[in-house]
XYZ file of C-alpha atoms in Angstrom:
316
model
C -15.965 10.880 16.722
C -13.640 13.277 14.933
C -11.812 12.230 11.822
C -8.388 11.158 13.050
C -6.811 11.024 9.590
C -5.002 14.335 9.246
C -4.219 16.092 5.988
C -1.547 14.248 4.004
C -1.601 11.119 6.201
C 1.382 8.818 6.307
C 0.624 5.271 5.188
C 2.266 1.946 5.979
C 1.629 -1.342 4.212
C 2.115 -4.361 6.463
C 2.945 -7.482 4.473
C 3.531 -5.822 1.117
C 3.146 -8.636 -1.374
C 1.304 -8.289 -4.668
C -1.842 -6.684 -3.244
C -0.008 -4.446 -0.785
C 2.555 -3.344 -3.358
C -0.143 -2.506 -5.889
C -2.287 -0.367 -3.600
C 0.678 1.095 -1.727
C 2.348 1.866 -5.042
C -0.748 3.596 -6.406
C -0.997 5.739 -3.265
C 2.710 6.658 -3.494
C 2.415 7.413 -7.217
C -0.234 10.005 -6.337
C 2.201 11.748 -3.984
C 1.315 10.162 -0.633
C 3.986 9.201 1.916
C 4.018 5.395 1.874
C 6.243 2.833 3.590
C 6.131 -0.788 2.475
C 7.021 -3.410 5.078
C 8.043 -6.373 2.990
C 10.437 -9.266 2.509
C 14.135 -8.446 2.249
C 14.440 -9.280 -1.455
C 11.636 -6.887 -2.377
C 12.906 -4.191 -0.023
C 16.372 -4.264 -1.576
C 14.998 -4.003 -5.109
C 12.526 -1.239 -4.249
C 15.070 0.875 -2.399
C 17.487 0.521 -5.305
C 15.208 1.068 -8.299
C 11.789 1.987 -6.935
C 8.706 -0.207 -7.049
C 7.979 -1.252 -10.618
C 4.247 -0.979 -11.275
C 3.597 -3.064 -14.370
C -0.032 -2.095 -14.894
C -2.610 -2.436 -17.609
C -2.677 1.323 -18.243
C 0.938 2.293 -17.469
C 4.375 0.950 -16.557
C 6.414 3.009 -14.118
C 9.011 2.880 -11.362
C 7.574 4.560 -8.264
C 9.837 5.848 -5.519
C 8.735 5.085 -1.969
C 10.199 3.811 1.277
C 10.544 0.073 1.866
C 11.834 -1.721 4.945
C 11.853 -5.013 6.804
C 11.792 -3.152 10.149
C 8.281 -3.114 11.642
C 9.237 -0.308 14.037
C 9.118 2.083 11.067
C 5.346 1.747 11.229
C 5.394 4.121 14.216
C 4.600 7.258 12.220
C 1.737 5.813 10.200
C -1.744 7.293 10.388
C -3.189 4.564 8.163
C -1.985 0.945 8.122
C -2.971 -1.369 5.293
C -2.851 -4.911 6.657
C -2.026 -7.249 3.769
C -0.522 -10.247 5.568
C -1.766 -13.780 5.006
C -4.869 -14.666 7.026
C -2.913 -17.226 9.041
C -0.428 -14.529 10.113
C -2.995 -11.927 11.183
C -2.785 -12.082 14.971
C 0.981 -12.582 15.073
C 1.575 -9.639 12.732
C -0.665 -7.324 14.741
C 1.002 -8.320 18.009
C 4.374 -7.641 16.387
C 3.481 -4.075 15.407
C 1.371 -3.264 18.475
C 4.250 -1.746 20.517
C 5.158 0.566 17.633
C 1.917 2.006 16.284
C 0.135 5.157 17.354
C -2.926 4.556 19.492
C -5.143 6.369 16.992
C -3.687 4.833 13.827
C -6.411 3.355 11.627
C -6.009 -0.218 10.347
C -7.613 -1.280 7.079
C -7.634 -5.015 6.325
C -6.964 -5.783 2.639
C -7.019 -9.545 3.150
C -8.834 -12.572 1.799
C -11.549 -14.134 3.901
C -14.314 -12.633 6.016
C -13.059 -12.646 9.604
C -9.634 -10.947 9.569
C -10.911 -7.556 10.698
C -12.697 -9.229 13.615
C -9.505 -11.017 14.644
C -7.547 -7.751 14.407
C -10.127 -5.995 16.597
C -9.816 -8.798 19.133
C -6.036 -8.331 19.234
C -5.636 -4.533 19.340
C -7.780 -1.522 20.271
C -6.990 0.604 17.210
C -9.938 1.399 14.939
C -10.028 -1.368 12.332
C -12.132 -1.709 9.204
C -12.535 -4.361 6.512
C -12.137 -3.797 2.810
C -13.288 -5.871 -0.120
C -10.446 -6.118 -2.628
C -11.161 -6.579 -6.312
C -7.804 -6.810 -8.075
C -5.720 -9.311 -10.019
C -2.022 -8.887 -9.271
C 1.094 -10.973 -8.876
C 4.723 -10.411 -7.980
C 6.613 -10.855 -11.243
C 10.034 -10.416 -9.640
C 11.765 -8.594 -6.821
C 10.110 -5.200 -6.453
C 7.991 -5.843 -9.560
C 4.201 -6.077 -9.237
C 2.156 -7.013 -12.289
C -1.442 -5.829 -12.497
C -3.634 -7.929 -14.789
C -7.212 -6.954 -13.895
C -9.579 -4.672 -11.998
C -8.268 -2.674 -9.030
C -11.094 -1.303 -6.889
C -11.967 -1.409 -3.188
C -15.085 -1.306 -1.028
C -14.696 -0.405 2.645
C -17.079 -0.178 5.573
C -17.628 -0.089 9.303
C -18.882 -3.671 9.835
C -20.190 -3.257 13.361
C -18.120 -0.212 14.286
C -20.027 2.880 15.499
C -21.574 5.027 12.779
C -19.507 8.027 13.906
C -16.565 6.570 11.977
C -18.255 7.623 8.734
C -16.005 10.671 8.250
C -12.877 8.540 8.585
C -14.164 5.984 6.099
C -15.096 8.716 3.636
C -11.613 10.209 4.005
C -9.976 6.837 3.305
C -12.204 6.329 0.263
C -11.306 9.789 -1.039
C -7.604 9.098 -0.486
C -7.731 5.976 -2.647
C -9.993 7.525 -5.273
C -7.597 10.455 -5.658
C -4.868 7.863 -6.294
C -6.690 6.273 -9.256
C -8.039 3.462 -7.080
C -11.855 3.466 -7.181
C -13.026 3.093 -3.582
C -16.554 3.235 -2.191
C -17.925 3.125 1.349
C -20.323 0.192 1.437
C -23.440 0.459 3.609
C -23.332 -3.332 4.097
C -19.672 -4.289 3.886
C -20.286 -7.661 5.559
C -22.473 -8.705 2.646
C -19.901 -7.356 0.200
C -17.186 -9.369 1.988
C -19.202 -12.571 1.750
C -20.009 -11.938 -1.906
C -16.273 -11.625 -2.627
C -15.643 -14.619 -0.336
C -17.921 -16.665 -2.606
C -15.493 -16.096 -5.468
C -12.540 -17.078 -3.272
C -14.220 -20.341 -2.301
C -15.458 -21.125 -5.806
C -12.251 -20.347 -7.701
C -9.114 -20.205 -5.536
C -8.738 -23.855 -4.622
C -9.511 -25.184 -8.097
C -7.040 -22.748 -9.625
C -4.438 -23.972 -7.128
C -5.049 -27.674 -7.670
C -4.838 -27.312 -11.439
C -2.211 -24.523 -11.437
C -4.578 -22.922 -13.926
C -5.950 -19.453 -14.567
C -9.608 -18.489 -14.242
C -10.262 -18.294 -17.958
C -8.984 -21.823 -18.564
C -10.865 -23.223 -15.563
C -14.328 -22.592 -16.938
C -13.519 -24.205 -20.297
C -14.001 -27.581 -18.556
C -17.668 -28.504 -18.075
C -16.967 -30.658 -15.020
C -15.195 -27.740 -13.311
C -18.200 -25.493 -13.935
C -20.375 -28.126 -12.229
C -17.951 -28.210 -9.299
C -18.126 -24.418 -8.996
C -21.924 -24.734 -8.849
C -21.663 -27.346 -6.055
C -19.221 -25.220 -4.050
C -21.543 -22.252 -4.474
C -24.664 -24.115 -3.332
C -22.950 -25.157 -0.098
C -21.539 -21.666 0.389
C -24.957 -20.015 0.100
C -26.413 -22.265 2.810
C -23.586 -21.313 5.174
C -23.811 -17.613 4.306
C -27.511 -17.568 5.144
C -26.808 -19.138 8.545
C -24.221 -16.371 9.095
C -26.833 -13.689 8.436
C -25.901 -13.002 4.805
C -28.601 -13.676 2.215
C -27.181 -13.949 -1.315
C -29.519 -15.277 -3.988
C -28.525 -18.108 -6.304
C -29.017 -15.768 -9.262
C -26.689 -13.136 -7.793
C -24.090 -15.787 -6.962
C -24.214 -17.117 -10.512
C -23.689 -13.614 -11.922
C -20.779 -12.852 -9.540
C -19.067 -16.127 -10.416
C -19.610 -15.589 -14.133
C -17.772 -12.258 -14.055
C -14.472 -13.658 -12.760
C -13.206 -15.437 -15.897
C -14.364 -12.421 -17.934
C -12.677 -9.704 -15.864
C -9.629 -11.746 -14.748
C -9.076 -14.412 -17.440
C -5.271 -14.530 -17.069
C -5.210 -14.591 -13.281
C -4.206 -17.568 -11.194
C -5.547 -17.394 -7.653
C -3.419 -16.286 -4.728
C -3.757 -19.857 -3.471
C -2.283 -21.150 -6.724
C 0.543 -18.619 -6.523
C 1.301 -19.743 -2.962
C 1.520 -23.410 -3.940
C 3.668 -22.611 -6.965
C 6.119 -20.932 -4.572
C 5.874 -23.772 -2.016
C 4.282 -21.417 0.495
C 1.438 -22.101 2.900
C -1.853 -20.946 1.424
C -4.927 -19.372 3.014
C -7.166 -22.346 2.239
C -7.948 -22.880 5.950
C -9.596 -19.432 5.920
C -11.412 -19.991 2.615
C -13.000 -23.390 1.927
C -11.717 -24.540 5.315
C -13.844 -21.903 7.032
C -16.904 -23.094 5.100
C -16.201 -26.652 6.277
C -15.905 -25.496 9.913
C -19.079 -23.440 9.647
C -20.809 -26.439 8.084
C -19.953 -28.526 11.129
C -21.125 -25.716 13.401
C -24.465 -25.380 11.583
C -24.885 -29.112 10.822
C -24.775 -28.504 7.059
C -22.855 -31.000 4.867
C -20.157 -29.346 2.730
C -18.557 -32.217 0.777
C -17.443 -30.131 -2.210
C -15.710 -27.540 -0.046
C -14.248 -30.305 2.107
C -12.752 -31.956 -0.970
C -11.161 -28.714 -2.202
C -9.805 -27.995 1.288
C -8.359 -31.498 1.623
C -6.703 -31.504 -1.796
C -5.025 -28.137 -1.308
C -3.813 -29.237 2.143
C -2.389 -32.379 0.524
C -0.468 -30.266 -2.008
C 0.779 -27.992 0.781
C 2.087 -31.035 2.642
C 3.734 -32.361 -0.509
C 5.504 -29.029 -0.970
C 6.597 -29.043 2.671
C 8.003 -32.582 2.487
C 9.904 -31.950 -0.754
C 11.237 -28.451 0.046
């Protein structure tokens, strides 16, 4: 398979919220042609003043194209899919008539099954990425970066002859000050990151609390341990073997590297938006039923976040 990403590829970010704006903005800052497909309020601000990257190491307005019109994705060689997990299939169907048949899709989404659902919806080459970044939208066209900022990408079941394309994507990000590595076992990397999502996101949302504050409560640390124990049983049934020691170390790093970050689930609830909890702890609950493994801790987190979502819906 030849590398279909030409020199100076054009890039589109589908669903440019905090994650999409950060990575799209970093690519544009390095001189790449980037179009953000985002909500109207962000588009208006970005087209007027540029995207404001409020980062740990710099603060800068970056000029790039922004639009609400999905048809402008037609020229993209690389599409970064950053929509919510619940919107994955609908978003891909929406852009399908407009994208080039050889455009590459890279999923920068929470959860572990989005790339599979994209592949089931469209024939374009699609790859997962593991996203390690703490960001939030601090205003219209204003993304705040508060921790980390690296990616791992991989084939995850795709033929090995896509290696050149993956290496090109990794080089593109790395040249844009975004560390990016091609993982030989990206499924395991996805599940390792997924562990953090399941252990931290829901609790952060329920308490409207950041990661650093969460672990100051002994009972919360015990709950994280219970969520993790259930998670590891499910992961093993799904063909991913993560040791308890490795899980403990991964979990321990989050409040150290992202102490000021509230989870994306917390940010969704604070804005009265639907969260991705069905694709986080909810997926663990469904897999538990499938594998006949009790998951009471994950079920409780899932139920409580769903309750808060419903409360937001009824009062909005």
